[in-house]
């Protein structure tokens, strides 16, 4: 026991390399940053392993299609299929845009037309698992055939290996581990051959006393130079600005090309599919819209009755009694412009035991406006949604007042 302790303590501290966060997470975060920056719509991860990266990417609102491909899927899928499936929260708060996730069992060096037209393909710690025959096929399949807007390839940097205590490959299945010169030579040739640019970077910063060895994981970022007419173009980097869906600058690949290719090239087997609820699907839009409208109408009713009661009790006038007092309420964050817009719209009113909020007013509330842009669409959707009472002219939503709040007509 003492001996072991003694031996451990004699390992020079500088030789114990530890990454925080762990290196595999740094690789995933690297890809997440790329996705944040370039907002790809269709992303595929070749050699996806247990699909952890895909689980992380499903939270990016720009991504609408996520595909994972791996030779071995079965043993890994069990524990992650739940994380890749829509949860109850995804149903209650659907995404803005559709998202489908598909996992295929297959080899990254086989052509499959279902991977045509992607914006980003990632190969994280994959190439070093390919034998020389597969490695030779890889560029033609990924860059020549799949030909996505962007490719991110990561692989161990063997220049870093002397910093580890053991001088073997980092994983027993690795067929090779390249130094920086070898990787950059291979990647530059591939980029040149298939008309991509390539930049080199990495994750896993070396300790200050060994800066010369470079990153522990080396990464090549390949961008397609001049896309063929009719192929996909990646959106321009948008920095930290939030991009709206319509800002994507994609050109759609000629569908005949895909349909034709589908007939003759499908080699992978599908192991998992999931389709996420989104506001692009009408029944989810209706559900969310009706919920938001009812919440808004109910909150407006409470404020309205409260103000009317204040007036009746002849309390001194306060800011609450003004028009903007009726619009504002705790927890509702509106800009002054939004308040002014709502104030200008027709006011809520009550008749007998009924309370009405004009649709023209409702559309001014951001949570409603986010879902529908104009009054006529709002009217049509509310008529189709969960039974929602409108007045006869179909201009206002109608709910009941609390019996305690009428016999008065608050007009
Ligand atoms: N990308 C994952 C897993 C890396 S390990 C991560 O970063 O966590 C390498 C993975 O590549 C393994 O899951 C292995 O099964 C897979 N793999 C190896 N050869 C492959 C091939 N020809 N096609 C697809 N996947 C392959």
Short mmCIF file of C-alpha atoms and ligand atoms in Angstrom, two decimals:
data_model
loop_
_atom_site.label_atom_id
_atom_site.label_comp_id
_atom_site.label_asym_id
_atom_site.label_seq_id
_atom_site.Cartn_x
_atom_site.Cartn_y
_atom_site.Cartn_z
CA UNK A 1 0.00 0.00 0.00
CA UNK A 2 2.71 2.42 1.05
CA UNK A 3 4.73 1.48 -1.95
CA UNK A 4 1.89 2.32 -4.35
CA UNK A 5 1.36 5.62 -2.66
CA UNK A 6 5.03 6.33 -2.85
CA UNK A 7 5.17 5.42 -6.51
CA UNK A 8 2.22 7.64 -7.33
CA UNK A 9 3.66 10.58 -5.55
CA UNK A 10 6.92 10.25 -7.49
CA UNK A 11 5.18 10.82 -10.84
CA UNK A 12 6.26 14.36 -11.71
CA UNK A 13 3.21 16.56 -11.49
CA UNK A 14 3.78 18.09 -14.89
CA UNK A 15 3.23 14.68 -16.52
CA UNK A 16 -0.32 14.33 -15.28
CA UNK A 17 -2.32 15.93 -18.03
CA UNK A 18 -5.86 16.64 -17.08
CA UNK A 19 -8.31 18.65 -19.14
CA UNK A 20 -11.14 20.67 -17.66
CA UNK A 21 -13.74 20.29 -19.06
CA UNK A 22 -12.72 16.80 -20.21
CA UNK A 23 -11.36 16.68 -23.75
CA UNK A 24 -14.37 14.86 -25.25
CA UNK A 25 -16.64 17.60 -23.92
CA UNK A 26 -14.37 20.28 -25.32
CA UNK A 27 -14.77 18.63 -28.74
CA UNK A 28 -18.56 18.68 -28.43
CA UNK A 29 -18.52 22.31 -27.27
CA UNK A 30 -16.34 23.14 -30.25
CA UNK A 31 -18.99 21.74 -32.60
CA UNK A 32 -21.74 23.57 -30.69
CA UNK A 33 -19.85 26.83 -31.22
CA UNK A 34 -19.60 26.09 -34.94
CA UNK A 35 -23.36 25.45 -35.04
CA UNK A 36 -24.04 28.68 -33.15
CA UNK A 37 -21.85 30.58 -35.54
CA UNK A 38 -22.98 29.17 -38.88
CA UNK A 39 -26.57 28.12 -38.07
CA UNK A 40 -26.66 24.98 -40.21
CA UNK A 41 -30.07 23.48 -40.86
CA UNK A 42 -29.02 19.92 -41.68
CA UNK A 43 -26.23 18.38 -39.60
CA UNK A 44 -24.82 14.86 -39.75
CA UNK A 45 -22.34 13.28 -37.36
CA UNK A 46 -20.37 10.39 -38.85
CA UNK A 47 -19.05 7.91 -36.28
CA UNK A 48 -21.53 9.37 -33.80
CA UNK A 49 -20.82 6.74 -31.11
CA UNK A 50 -23.39 7.00 -28.34
CA UNK A 51 -24.94 10.05 -29.99
CA UNK A 52 -24.05 12.43 -27.15
CA UNK A 53 -23.14 15.17 -29.61
CA UNK A 54 -26.51 14.77 -31.34
CA UNK A 55 -28.24 15.02 -27.95
CA UNK A 56 -26.49 18.35 -27.45
CA UNK A 57 -27.22 19.66 -30.94
CA UNK A 58 -30.95 19.03 -30.72
CA UNK A 59 -31.20 22.10 -28.49
CA UNK A 60 -30.08 24.40 -31.29
CA UNK A 61 -33.15 26.04 -32.76
CA UNK A 62 -31.60 26.42 -36.23
CA UNK A 63 -31.07 22.68 -36.67
CA UNK A 64 -33.97 20.95 -38.40
CA UNK A 65 -32.43 17.67 -39.43
CA UNK A 66 -29.93 15.72 -37.34
CA UNK A 67 -28.43 12.49 -38.58
CA UNK A 68 -26.05 10.13 -36.82
CA UNK A 69 -24.18 7.31 -38.53
CA UNK A 70 -22.10 4.64 -36.84
CA UNK A 71 -20.95 1.12 -37.61
CA UNK A 72 -22.02 -0.05 -34.15
CA UNK A 73 -25.29 1.33 -32.95
CA UNK A 74 -27.17 -1.26 -30.91
CA UNK A 75 -25.23 -1.39 -27.68
CA UNK A 76 -24.95 2.38 -27.51
CA UNK A 77 -28.41 3.39 -28.48
CA UNK A 78 -30.29 1.96 -25.52
CA UNK A 79 -29.33 4.62 -23.06
CA UNK A 80 -29.53 7.54 -25.43
CA UNK A 81 -32.72 6.90 -27.39
CA UNK A 82 -34.76 8.52 -24.60
CA UNK A 83 -32.61 11.61 -24.75
CA UNK A 84 -33.10 11.81 -28.51
CA UNK A 85 -36.89 11.45 -28.33
CA UNK A 86 -39.25 14.37 -27.68
CA UNK A 87 -39.99 14.82 -23.97
CA UNK A 88 -43.20 16.04 -22.36
CA UNK A 89 -41.59 19.49 -22.23
CA UNK A 90 -41.04 19.39 -26.01
CA UNK A 91 -44.79 18.82 -26.39
CA UNK A 92 -45.84 21.54 -23.98
CA UNK A 93 -43.39 24.08 -25.35
CA UNK A 94 -42.83 23.07 -28.96
CA UNK A 95 -39.85 24.35 -30.93
CA UNK A 96 -40.36 27.02 -33.56
CA UNK A 97 -39.03 24.84 -36.39
CA UNK A 98 -39.39 21.14 -37.13
CA UNK A 99 -36.63 18.79 -36.04
CA UNK A 100 -36.15 15.22 -37.14
CA UNK A 101 -33.45 12.92 -35.82
CA UNK A 102 -32.42 9.78 -37.66
CA UNK A 103 -29.71 7.31 -36.74
CA UNK A 104 -28.30 4.90 -39.30
CA UNK A 105 -26.14 1.86 -38.84
CA UNK A 106 -23.59 2.01 -41.61
CA UNK A 107 -20.12 2.94 -42.65
CA UNK A 108 -19.02 6.49 -43.22
CA UNK A 109 -17.15 5.30 -46.29
CA UNK A 110 -20.27 4.01 -48.05
CA UNK A 111 -22.30 6.35 -50.21
CA UNK A 112 -25.87 6.89 -49.12
CA UNK A 113 -27.98 9.50 -50.89
CA UNK A 114 -29.85 10.40 -47.71
CA UNK A 115 -26.79 12.40 -46.72
CA UNK A 116 -26.85 14.63 -49.77
CA UNK A 117 -27.55 18.32 -49.28
CA UNK A 118 -26.25 18.73 -45.72
CA UNK A 119 -24.88 21.99 -44.39
CA UNK A 120 -22.48 20.48 -41.86
CA UNK A 121 -20.93 17.03 -41.47
CA UNK A 122 -18.85 16.34 -38.38
CA UNK A 123 -16.38 13.48 -37.97
CA UNK A 124 -15.26 13.66 -34.36
CA UNK A 125 -12.46 11.20 -33.57
CA UNK A 126 -13.49 9.00 -36.50
CA UNK A 127 -10.76 8.95 -39.13
CA UNK A 128 -8.15 7.34 -36.87
CA UNK A 129 -10.50 4.31 -36.62
CA UNK A 130 -10.40 3.74 -40.40
CA UNK A 131 -7.97 1.23 -41.89
CA UNK A 132 -5.93 2.36 -44.87
CA UNK A 133 -8.48 1.04 -47.38
CA UNK A 134 -11.39 2.89 -45.74
CA UNK A 135 -9.31 6.01 -45.18
CA UNK A 136 -8.58 6.08 -48.91
CA UNK A 137 -12.33 5.95 -49.70
CA UNK A 138 -13.30 8.54 -47.08
CA UNK A 139 -12.54 11.80 -49.00
CA UNK A 140 -14.41 10.74 -52.12
CA UNK A 141 -17.49 9.73 -50.11
CA UNK A 142 -17.60 12.64 -47.68
CA UNK A 143 -16.24 15.52 -49.78
CA UNK A 144 -16.87 14.23 -53.30
CA UNK A 145 -20.30 12.64 -52.87
CA UNK A 146 -21.98 14.01 -49.71
CA UNK A 147 -20.30 17.31 -50.51
CA UNK A 148 -21.74 19.32 -47.58
CA UNK A 149 -21.29 23.06 -47.07
CA UNK A 150 -18.88 22.41 -44.23
CA UNK A 151 -16.95 19.49 -42.70
CA UNK A 152 -15.35 19.38 -39.27
CA UNK A 153 -12.81 16.61 -38.68
CA UNK A 154 -11.07 16.02 -35.37
CA UNK A 155 -8.33 13.50 -34.67
CA UNK A 156 -5.63 12.99 -32.02
CA UNK A 157 -2.45 15.00 -32.44
CA UNK A 158 0.44 12.59 -31.87
CA UNK A 159 2.85 15.50 -31.26
CA UNK A 160 1.03 15.77 -27.93
CA UNK A 161 1.43 12.09 -27.00
CA UNK A 162 4.88 12.33 -25.33
CA UNK A 163 3.16 14.39 -22.61
CA UNK A 164 1.15 11.32 -21.63
CA UNK A 165 2.83 8.74 -19.36
CA UNK A 166 2.20 5.80 -21.75
CA UNK A 167 3.64 6.02 -25.23
CA UNK A 168 0.96 4.03 -27.08
CA UNK A 169 -2.06 5.00 -29.16
CA UNK A 170 -4.77 6.68 -27.12
CA UNK A 171 -7.29 3.95 -27.97
CA UNK A 172 -6.71 0.31 -28.89
CA UNK A 173 -8.92 0.62 -31.99
CA UNK A 174 -6.91 3.49 -33.47
CA UNK A 175 -5.27 2.49 -36.74
CA UNK A 176 -2.98 5.53 -36.68
CA UNK A 177 -2.40 8.80 -34.86
CA UNK A 178 -1.09 11.63 -37.00
CA UNK A 179 1.18 14.47 -35.98
CA UNK A 180 0.23 17.98 -37.04
CA UNK A 181 2.25 17.88 -40.25
CA UNK A 182 0.70 14.58 -41.34
CA UNK A 183 -2.88 15.69 -40.65
CA UNK A 184 -2.41 19.07 -42.26
CA UNK A 185 -0.79 17.51 -45.33
CA UNK A 186 -3.67 15.02 -45.75
CA UNK A 187 -6.37 17.62 -45.07
CA UNK A 188 -4.87 20.23 -47.42
CA UNK A 189 -4.70 17.70 -50.24
CA UNK A 190 -8.30 16.63 -49.67
CA UNK A 191 -9.45 20.25 -49.55
CA UNK A 192 -7.62 21.05 -52.77
CA UNK A 193 -8.97 18.01 -54.59
CA UNK A 194 -12.63 18.71 -53.68
CA UNK A 195 -12.58 22.52 -53.76
CA UNK A 196 -12.78 23.23 -50.06
CA UNK A 197 -10.79 25.62 -47.92
CA UNK A 198 -9.38 24.25 -44.67
CA UNK A 199 -8.32 25.92 -41.44
CA UNK A 200 -6.59 24.15 -38.57
CA UNK A 201 -7.28 24.57 -34.92
CA UNK A 202 -7.94 22.25 -31.99
CA UNK A 203 -8.99 21.71 -28.39
CA UNK A 204 -6.97 20.64 -25.37
CA UNK A 205 -4.41 23.40 -24.85
CA UNK A 206 -0.92 22.07 -23.99
CA UNK A 207 0.66 23.11 -20.67
CA UNK A 208 2.72 26.31 -20.78
CA UNK A 209 6.00 24.35 -20.71
CA UNK A 210 5.11 22.38 -23.85
CA UNK A 211 3.41 24.90 -26.12
CA UNK A 212 5.26 23.55 -29.18
CA UNK A 213 3.28 20.26 -29.21
CA UNK A 214 0.01 21.97 -30.22
CA UNK A 215 -3.53 21.06 -29.23
CA UNK A 216 -4.21 17.56 -27.89
CA UNK A 217 -7.03 17.14 -30.41
CA UNK A 218 -6.35 18.64 -33.82
CA UNK A 219 -9.29 19.88 -35.84
CA UNK A 220 -9.71 20.77 -39.51
CA UNK A 221 -12.61 23.02 -40.54
CA UNK A 222 -13.38 22.58 -44.22
CA UNK A 223 -15.66 24.99 -46.10
CA UNK A 224 -16.90 24.39 -49.60
CA UNK A 225 -15.35 26.95 -51.91
CA UNK A 226 -17.74 27.51 -54.75
CA UNK A 227 -20.81 25.42 -54.45
CA UNK A 228 -22.12 23.94 -57.70
CA UNK A 229 -25.24 25.64 -58.91
CA UNK A 230 -28.12 23.85 -57.26
CA UNK A 231 -26.26 22.64 -54.19
CA UNK A 232 -26.60 23.96 -50.66
CA UNK A 233 -24.86 27.09 -49.51
CA UNK A 234 -24.11 27.53 -45.87
CA UNK A 235 -25.49 30.60 -44.13
CA UNK A 236 -22.91 33.28 -43.52
CA UNK A 237 -21.62 33.47 -39.94
CA UNK A 238 -23.92 35.73 -37.97
CA UNK A 239 -21.74 36.24 -34.90
CA UNK A 240 -23.73 36.53 -31.70
CA UNK A 241 -26.81 37.99 -33.39
CA UNK A 242 -29.92 35.83 -33.10
CA UNK A 243 -30.91 34.82 -36.58
CA UNK A 244 -34.51 34.49 -37.69
CA UNK A 245 -35.42 31.38 -39.66
CA UNK A 246 -35.93 33.35 -42.86
CA UNK A 247 -32.40 34.70 -42.64
CA UNK A 248 -30.96 31.37 -43.70
CA UNK A 249 -29.31 31.78 -47.03
CA UNK A 250 -29.76 28.23 -48.24
CA UNK A 251 -30.35 27.27 -51.81
CA UNK A 252 -32.26 24.08 -52.16
CA UNK A 253 -30.64 21.25 -54.04
CA UNK A 254 -32.48 20.23 -57.18
CA UNK A 255 -35.05 17.72 -55.81
CA UNK A 256 -34.83 15.62 -58.96
CA UNK A 257 -31.18 15.05 -58.21
CA UNK A 258 -32.00 13.75 -54.72
CA UNK A 259 -34.97 11.65 -55.85
CA UNK A 260 -32.95 10.12 -58.61
CA UNK A 261 -30.03 9.43 -56.30
CA UNK A 262 -32.34 7.89 -53.68
CA UNK A 263 -33.33 5.16 -56.08
CA UNK A 264 -29.90 3.80 -56.50
CA UNK A 265 -28.04 4.62 -53.35
CA UNK A 266 -29.27 3.62 -49.91
CA UNK A 267 -26.90 1.43 -48.04
CA UNK A 268 -27.42 2.21 -44.36
CA UNK A 269 -30.13 0.76 -42.14
CA UNK A 270 -32.29 3.05 -40.04
CA UNK A 271 -32.06 2.28 -36.33
CA UNK A 272 -33.88 5.22 -34.82
CA UNK A 273 -36.10 8.08 -35.92
CA UNK A 274 -37.75 10.87 -33.96
CA UNK A 275 -39.80 13.81 -35.05
CA UNK A 276 -40.16 16.76 -32.69
CA UNK A 277 -43.31 18.82 -32.11
CA UNK A 278 -42.97 22.28 -33.58
CA UNK A 279 -45.02 25.36 -34.29
CA UNK A 280 -44.72 24.49 -37.97
CA UNK A 281 -47.19 21.68 -37.27
CA UNK A 282 -50.68 23.11 -37.15
CA UNK A 283 -52.07 21.19 -34.17
CA UNK A 284 -49.14 22.28 -31.99
CA UNK A 285 -49.47 25.87 -33.18
CA UNK A 286 -53.19 25.77 -32.31
CA UNK A 287 -52.50 24.30 -28.89
CA UNK A 288 -49.85 26.88 -28.00
CA UNK A 289 -51.82 29.77 -29.50
CA UNK A 290 -55.04 28.94 -27.64
CA UNK A 291 -53.12 28.50 -24.40
CA UNK A 292 -51.37 31.85 -24.81
CA UNK A 293 -54.58 33.64 -25.80
CA UNK A 294 -56.51 32.24 -22.83
CA UNK A 295 -53.69 33.15 -20.42
CA UNK A 296 -53.55 36.67 -21.82
CA UNK A 297 -57.32 37.18 -21.78
CA UNK A 298 -57.55 35.90 -18.22
CA UNK A 299 -54.75 38.21 -17.05
CA UNK A 300 -56.34 41.19 -18.81
CA UNK A 301 -59.69 40.35 -17.20
CA UNK A 302 -58.17 40.34 -13.72
CA UNK A 303 -56.50 43.71 -14.24
CA UNK A 304 -59.65 45.15 -15.82
CA UNK A 305 -61.91 44.12 -12.94
CA UNK A 306 -59.36 45.34 -10.40
CA UNK A 307 -59.25 48.80 -12.01
CA UNK A 308 -63.04 49.00 -12.28
CA UNK A 309 -63.41 48.14 -8.61
CA UNK A 310 -60.89 50.82 -7.67
CA UNK A 311 -62.86 53.36 -9.65
CA UNK A 312 -66.11 52.34 -7.97
CA UNK A 313 -64.60 52.56 -4.51
CA UNK A 314 -63.63 56.15 -5.35
CA UNK A 315 -60.02 55.64 -4.38
CA UNK A 316 -57.77 58.53 -5.44
CA UNK A 317 -56.69 58.39 -9.11
CA UNK A 318 -53.38 56.66 -9.68
CA UNK A 319 -51.22 55.64 -12.59
CA UNK A 320 -52.92 52.25 -12.46
CA UNK A 321 -56.17 53.78 -13.67
CA UNK A 322 -54.73 55.04 -16.94
CA UNK A 323 -54.83 53.16 -20.24
CA UNK A 324 -51.27 52.02 -19.86
CA UNK A 325 -52.13 50.85 -16.33
CA UNK A 326 -54.59 48.49 -17.95
CA UNK A 327 -51.94 47.17 -20.33
CA UNK A 328 -49.08 46.74 -17.88
CA UNK A 329 -49.02 44.09 -15.21
CA UNK A 330 -46.28 42.45 -13.10
CA UNK A 331 -44.36 39.79 -15.00
CA UNK A 332 -45.36 41.08 -18.43
CA UNK A 333 -42.36 42.64 -20.08
CA UNK A 334 -43.31 45.17 -22.75
CA UNK A 335 -41.32 47.95 -24.35
CA UNK A 336 -42.83 51.44 -24.32
CA UNK A 337 -43.50 51.06 -28.05
CA UNK A 338 -45.42 47.83 -27.43
CA UNK A 339 -47.46 49.46 -24.66
CA UNK A 340 -48.26 52.41 -26.95
CA UNK A 341 -49.30 50.01 -29.73
CA UNK A 342 -51.65 48.09 -27.43
CA UNK A 343 -53.08 51.31 -25.96
CA UNK A 344 -54.04 52.45 -29.46
CA UNK A 345 -56.03 49.25 -30.11
CA UNK A 346 -59.72 48.72 -29.16
CA UNK A 347 -60.18 48.31 -25.39
CA UNK A 348 -61.41 45.25 -23.52
CA UNK A 349 -64.99 45.58 -22.29
CA UNK A 350 -67.70 43.70 -20.46
CA UNK A 351 -71.38 43.27 -21.06
CA UNK A 352 -73.38 41.66 -18.25
CA UNK A 353 -71.44 38.64 -17.14
CA UNK A 354 -69.34 38.46 -20.28
CA UNK A 355 -65.88 39.91 -20.77
CA UNK A 356 -64.39 40.61 -24.20
CA UNK A 357 -60.86 41.26 -25.48
CA UNK A 358 -60.71 42.48 -29.07
CA UNK A 359 -58.43 40.43 -31.33
CA UNK A 360 -56.84 43.67 -32.53
CA UNK A 361 -55.70 44.19 -28.95
CA UNK A 362 -54.55 40.62 -28.38
CA UNK A 363 -52.30 40.66 -31.42
CA UNK A 364 -50.29 43.45 -29.77
CA UNK A 365 -49.13 41.14 -26.98
CA UNK A 366 -45.70 39.69 -27.90
CA UNK A 367 -46.48 36.12 -26.87
CA UNK A 368 -49.46 36.10 -29.23
CA UNK A 369 -47.75 38.12 -31.93
CA UNK A 370 -44.84 35.69 -31.97
CA UNK A 371 -47.25 32.97 -33.07
CA UNK A 372 -49.46 34.85 -35.55
CA UNK A 373 -48.71 38.10 -37.27
CA UNK A 374 -52.17 39.40 -38.22
CA UNK A 375 -55.72 39.54 -36.91
CA UNK A 376 -57.34 37.56 -39.70
CA UNK A 377 -54.99 34.57 -39.18
CA UNK A 378 -55.58 34.84 -35.43
CA UNK A 379 -59.34 34.76 -36.02
CA UNK A 380 -59.15 31.75 -38.35
CA UNK A 381 -56.88 29.76 -36.04
CA UNK A 382 -58.92 30.51 -32.92
CA UNK A 383 -62.03 29.29 -34.71
CA UNK A 384 -60.23 25.98 -35.37
CA UNK A 385 -58.49 25.57 -32.04
CA UNK A 386 -59.84 24.24 -28.78
CA UNK A 387 -63.35 25.68 -28.52
CA UNK A 388 -62.78 29.37 -28.02
CA UNK A 389 -65.79 31.66 -27.78
CA UNK A 390 -65.71 34.74 -29.95
CA UNK A 391 -68.33 37.50 -30.04
CA UNK A 392 -70.88 37.40 -32.88
CA UNK A 393 -68.83 39.62 -35.16
CA UNK A 394 -65.76 37.43 -34.52
CA UNK A 395 -63.75 40.44 -33.46
CA UNK A 396 -63.22 39.64 -29.75
CA UNK A 397 -62.50 36.67 -27.53
CA UNK A 398 -65.23 36.17 -24.93
CA UNK A 399 -64.88 34.71 -21.44
CA UNK A 400 -67.12 34.80 -18.37
CA UNK A 401 -66.66 37.26 -15.56
CA UNK A 402 -66.57 35.96 -12.02
CA UNK A 403 -70.20 36.28 -10.72
CA UNK A 404 -68.81 38.47 -7.96
CA UNK A 405 -67.55 40.95 -10.60
CA UNK A 406 -70.78 41.70 -12.49
CA UNK A 407 -73.85 43.02 -12.03
CA UNK A 408 -72.07 46.14 -13.32
CA UNK A 409 -71.53 46.84 -16.97
CA UNK A 410 -68.00 48.10 -17.22
CA UNK A 411 -67.93 50.01 -20.46
N1 LIG B 1 -17.72 10.69 -32.36
C1 LIG B 1 -17.90 10.01 -31.11
C2 LIG B 1 -17.29 8.62 -31.09
C3 LIG B 1 -15.84 8.53 -31.43
S1 LIG B 1 -15.19 6.87 -31.35
C4 LIG B 1 -17.35 10.86 -29.99
O1 LIG B 1 -16.62 11.80 -30.24
O2 LIG B 1 -17.69 10.61 -28.83
C5 LIG B 1 -15.26 6.41 -33.04
C6 LIG B 1 -16.60 5.94 -33.50
O3 LIG B 1 -16.54 5.71 -34.90
C7 LIG B 1 -17.05 4.60 -32.86
O4 LIG B 1 -18.34 4.74 -32.36
C8 LIG B 1 -16.99 3.62 -34.02
O5 LIG B 1 -17.99 2.62 -33.93
C9 LIG B 1 -17.24 4.53 -35.21
N2 LIG B 1 -16.72 4.04 -36.50
C10 LIG B 1 -15.57 3.43 -36.74
N3 LIG B 1 -15.43 3.16 -38.07
C11 LIG B 1 -16.55 3.67 -38.66
C12 LIG B 1 -17.04 3.71 -40.00
N4 LIG B 1 -16.34 3.20 -41.01
N5 LIG B 1 -18.22 4.29 -40.22
C13 LIG B 1 -18.95 4.82 -39.20
N6 LIG B 1 -18.56 4.78 -37.94
C14 LIG B 1 -17.36 4.21 -37.66
#
